[in-house]
Amino acid sequence: MMVEERYARNFDALTAEDQAVLAAKRVLVVGCGGLGGYVIECLARVGVGGLRIVDGDVFEVSNLNRQLLSSEMNLGKPKVLAAKHRVMAVNPLVFVEIFDQPLVESNALELLKECDVVVDALDNIPARLVLQKAAKEAGVVLVHGAVAGWWGQVCVIRPGEDLLSILYGEAHEERGEEAKTGTLSFTPALVGSLEAAETVKALLGKPGLMGELLSVDLLNGTFERVKLV
């Protein structure tokens, strides 16, 4: 299949030059559960050339209600492996690197090397703050997303900013937002798609949610955009 044919429906929303830029970029996606599965799917389909995927978890039965990459057939198997297989099935032009390990302070900067944007698809605050610190040190744009129940949020953090510290303050809960409130199938689908869109805009230098928070309440059907800096 010709590259032009694969991406034909991206045009004219993207130009040929945009497509070439995306093909030359590498994105780090940290977490490939509810949010990460949709982020990975969208970025692979749109034509981002390289994906570095990090997650030390395996699939459990409780993941089946919302995680795109989970199935009855891969329960107990590494999430990163399922992510790689999915990308290869969808778009073998994408170069995929997988790391079956959690992102922690000791490996964060190494995982960020040669990446153009990093996506936060995590489910707990301490890990998010570690990722923000590493992205700041590496000078890489961080696209943040979080979900809980019917609710979600997305923001884009430029190098040098600490927006997650503004959002979460001194909170350091180890238990993820999802675990406390539950998460429905469509919430990570929407928020993951928004994260993917913001990632593409950041890669292409297009205006996005820089310094702003987009909050989504799917129960009441509301979207609110607030400046953080």
Coordinates of C-alpha atoms in Angstrom, one line a residue:
M1 CA 0.0 0.0 0.0
M2 CA 1.3 3.4 -1.0
V3 CA 2.0 5.9 1.8
E4 CA -0.1 8.5 0.1
E5 CA -3.1 6.1 0.0
R6 CA -2.8 5.2 3.7
Y7 CA -3.0 8.8 4.7
A8 CA -5.3 10.0 2.0
R9 CA -8.2 10.8 4.4
N10 CA -5.8 13.0 6.5
F11 CA -5.9 15.6 3.7
D12 CA -6.8 18.5 3.7
A13 CA -7.0 18.6 7.5
L14 CA -3.3 18.0 7.3
T15 CA -1.0 19.0 4.5
A16 CA 1.6 16.8 2.8
E17 CA 4.2 18.8 4.7
D18 CA 2.4 18.2 8.0
Q19 CA 2.3 14.4 7.2
A20 CA 6.0 14.4 6.5
V21 CA 6.8 16.2 9.8
L22 CA 4.7 13.7 11.8
A23 CA 6.5 10.8 10.1
A24 CA 9.8 12.2 11.4
K25 CA 8.6 12.6 15.0
R26 CA 8.8 10.3 18.1
V27 CA 6.3 10.4 20.9
L28 CA 6.7 8.8 24.4
V29 CA 3.4 7.5 25.7
V30 CA 3.6 6.6 29.4
G31 CA 0.8 4.2 30.3
C32 CA -1.1 2.0 27.8
G33 CA -4.3 1.3 29.7
G34 CA -7.5 3.2 29.4
L35 CA -6.1 6.5 28.1
G36 CA -2.9 5.2 26.6
G37 CA -4.6 2.6 24.4
Y38 CA -6.6 5.3 22.6
V39 CA -3.7 7.7 22.4
I40 CA -1.5 5.0 20.8
E41 CA -4.3 4.0 18.4
C42 CA -4.9 7.6 17.2
L43 CA -1.2 8.5 16.9
A44 CA -0.4 5.3 14.9
R45 CA -3.3 5.9 12.5
V46 CA -2.5 9.5 11.9
G47 CA 1.0 8.6 11.0
V48 CA 3.4 9.6 13.8
G49 CA 6.6 7.9 12.8
G50 CA 7.8 6.6 16.2
L51 CA 6.1 5.6 19.4
R52 CA 8.0 4.7 22.6
I53 CA 5.5 3.0 24.9
V54 CA 6.1 2.5 28.6
D55 CA 4.0 0.4 31.1
G56 CA 5.0 -2.3 33.5
D57 CA 1.5 -3.6 34.0
V58 CA -0.4 -6.7 32.7
F59 CA -4.1 -6.9 31.7
E60 CA -6.7 -7.8 34.3
V61 CA -10.4 -8.7 34.0
S62 CA -11.3 -5.3 35.4
N63 CA -9.6 -3.6 32.4
L64 CA -12.0 -5.0 29.9
N65 CA -14.7 -2.4 30.4
R66 CA -12.6 0.5 29.1
Q67 CA -9.2 -0.4 27.8
L68 CA -9.0 -0.6 24.0
L69 CA -6.0 -2.9 24.0
S70 CA -7.4 -5.5 26.5
S71 CA -9.3 -8.6 25.5
E72 CA -10.2 -12.0 27.0
M73 CA -7.2 -13.5 25.0
N74 CA -4.5 -11.3 26.5
L75 CA -5.4 -11.3 30.2
G76 CA -2.2 -11.6 32.3
K77 CA -0.1 -10.5 29.4
P78 CA 2.0 -7.3 29.3
K79 CA 0.2 -4.2 28.1
V80 CA 3.1 -2.9 26.1
L81 CA 3.2 -6.1 24.1
A82 CA -0.4 -5.8 23.1
A83 CA 0.2 -2.1 22.2
K84 CA 3.0 -3.1 19.9
H85 CA 1.0 -5.8 18.2
R86 CA -1.9 -3.4 17.7
V87 CA 0.3 -0.7 16.1
M88 CA 1.9 -3.3 13.8
A89 CA -1.5 -4.5 12.7
V90 CA -2.8 -1.0 12.1
N91 CA 0.3 0.8 10.7
P92 CA 3.5 -1.1 10.2
L93 CA 5.2 2.1 9.0
V94 CA 5.4 3.2 12.7
F95 CA 8.6 2.4 14.6
V96 CA 7.6 1.0 18.0
E97 CA 9.8 0.7 21.1
I98 CA 8.3 -0.9 24.2
F99 CA 9.5 -0.9 27.8
D100 CA 7.8 -3.3 30.1
Q101 CA 8.5 -1.3 33.2
P102 CA 7.1 1.6 35.1
L103 CA 8.4 5.1 34.6
V104 CA 10.3 6.2 37.8
E105 CA 12.8 8.9 38.6
S106 CA 15.8 6.7 37.8
N107 CA 14.7 5.9 34.2
A108 CA 12.6 8.9 33.2
L109 CA 15.2 11.0 31.5
E110 CA 16.6 8.1 29.6
L111 CA 13.1 7.2 28.3
L112 CA 12.6 10.8 27.2
K113 CA 15.7 10.9 25.1
E114 CA 15.1 11.8 21.5
C115 CA 11.4 12.2 22.0
D116 CA 9.6 15.2 20.7
V117 CA 6.5 15.1 22.9
V118 CA 5.6 13.0 26.0
V119 CA 2.0 11.9 26.7
D120 CA 0.8 11.4 30.3
A121 CA -1.6 8.4 30.2
L122 CA -1.0 7.5 33.8
D123 CA -3.5 6.9 36.6
N124 CA -1.8 8.3 39.7
I125 CA -0.5 11.6 40.9
P126 CA 3.0 10.6 42.1
A127 CA 3.9 9.1 38.8
R128 CA 2.5 12.1 36.9
L129 CA 4.7 14.5 39.0
V130 CA 7.8 12.4 38.3
L131 CA 7.0 12.6 34.6
Q132 CA 6.4 16.3 34.7
K133 CA 9.8 16.8 36.4
A134 CA 11.6 14.7 33.8
A135 CA 9.8 16.5 30.9
K136 CA 10.8 19.8 32.4
E137 CA 14.5 18.8 32.7
A138 CA 14.5 17.3 29.2
G139 CA 12.8 20.4 27.7
V140 CA 10.0 18.3 26.2
V141 CA 6.3 19.3 25.9
L142 CA 4.0 17.2 28.1
V143 CA 0.4 16.4 27.2
H144 CA -1.5 15.5 30.3
G145 CA -4.8 13.7 30.5
A146 CA -6.8 12.2 33.4
V147 CA -10.2 10.5 33.8
A148 CA -12.5 9.5 36.6
G149 CA -16.1 8.3 36.1
W150 CA -17.9 10.7 33.7
W151 CA -15.2 13.3 34.0
G152 CA -11.9 14.0 32.2
Q153 CA -9.3 16.7 31.8
V154 CA -6.5 17.6 29.3
C155 CA -3.8 20.2 29.3
V156 CA -0.5 20.9 27.5
I157 CA 2.5 21.7 29.7
R158 CA 5.4 23.6 28.1
P159 CA 9.0 23.1 29.2
G160 CA 9.6 25.0 32.4
E161 CA 6.0 24.9 33.6
D162 CA 4.6 23.0 36.6
L163 CA 0.9 22.9 35.8
L164 CA 0.4 19.5 37.4
S165 CA 1.6 21.0 40.7
I166 CA -1.1 23.7 40.3
L167 CA -3.7 21.1 39.6
Y168 CA -2.8 18.7 42.3
G169 CA -1.2 20.9 44.9
E170 CA 0.3 18.8 47.7
A171 CA -1.9 15.7 46.9
H172 CA 0.2 12.5 46.6
E173 CA -2.4 9.8 46.5
E174 CA -1.0 6.5 45.3
R175 CA -4.4 5.2 44.4
G176 CA -5.5 6.3 40.9
E177 CA -8.4 8.5 40.1
E178 CA -10.0 5.7 38.1
A179 CA -9.8 3.3 41.1
K180 CA -11.6 5.7 43.4
T181 CA -14.5 6.6 41.2
G182 CA -14.6 4.0 38.4
T183 CA -14.3 4.9 34.7
L184 CA -16.7 4.2 31.9
S185 CA -15.8 3.0 28.4
F186 CA -16.3 6.3 26.6
T187 CA -14.5 8.6 29.0
P188 CA -10.9 7.5 28.2
A189 CA -11.9 7.2 24.6
L190 CA -12.8 10.9 24.4
V191 CA -9.9 12.1 26.7
G192 CA -7.4 9.9 24.9
S193 CA -8.5 11.3 21.6
L194 CA -8.2 14.8 22.9
E195 CA -4.6 14.0 24.1
A196 CA -3.7 12.6 20.7
A197 CA -5.1 15.8 19.0
E198 CA -3.0 18.0 21.3
T199 CA 0.0 15.9 20.7
V200 CA -0.3 16.2 16.9
K201 CA -0.8 20.0 17.3
A202 CA 2.3 20.2 19.5
L203 CA 4.4 18.2 17.0
L204 CA 3.2 20.5 14.1
G205 CA 3.6 23.7 16.0
K206 CA -0.2 24.5 15.9
P207 CA -2.0 26.4 18.6
G208 CA -3.4 24.1 21.4
L209 CA -4.1 23.9 25.1
M210 CA -0.8 25.5 26.1
G211 CA -1.2 26.7 29.7
E212 CA -4.9 25.9 29.7
L213 CA -7.0 23.1 31.2
L214 CA -9.9 21.6 29.3
S215 CA -12.4 19.9 31.7
V216 CA -15.0 17.6 30.4
D217 CA -18.2 16.5 32.2
L218 CA -19.9 13.8 30.1
L219 CA -22.8 13.3 32.5
N220 CA -23.9 16.9 32.1
G221 CA -22.5 17.4 28.6
T222 CA -20.2 20.3 29.4
F223 CA -16.7 21.4 28.3
E224 CA -14.9 24.1 30.2
R225 CA -11.6 25.7 29.2
V226 CA -9.6 27.6 31.9
K227 CA -6.3 29.4 31.8
L228 CA -3.8 28.1 34.4
V229 CA -0.9 30.5 33.6

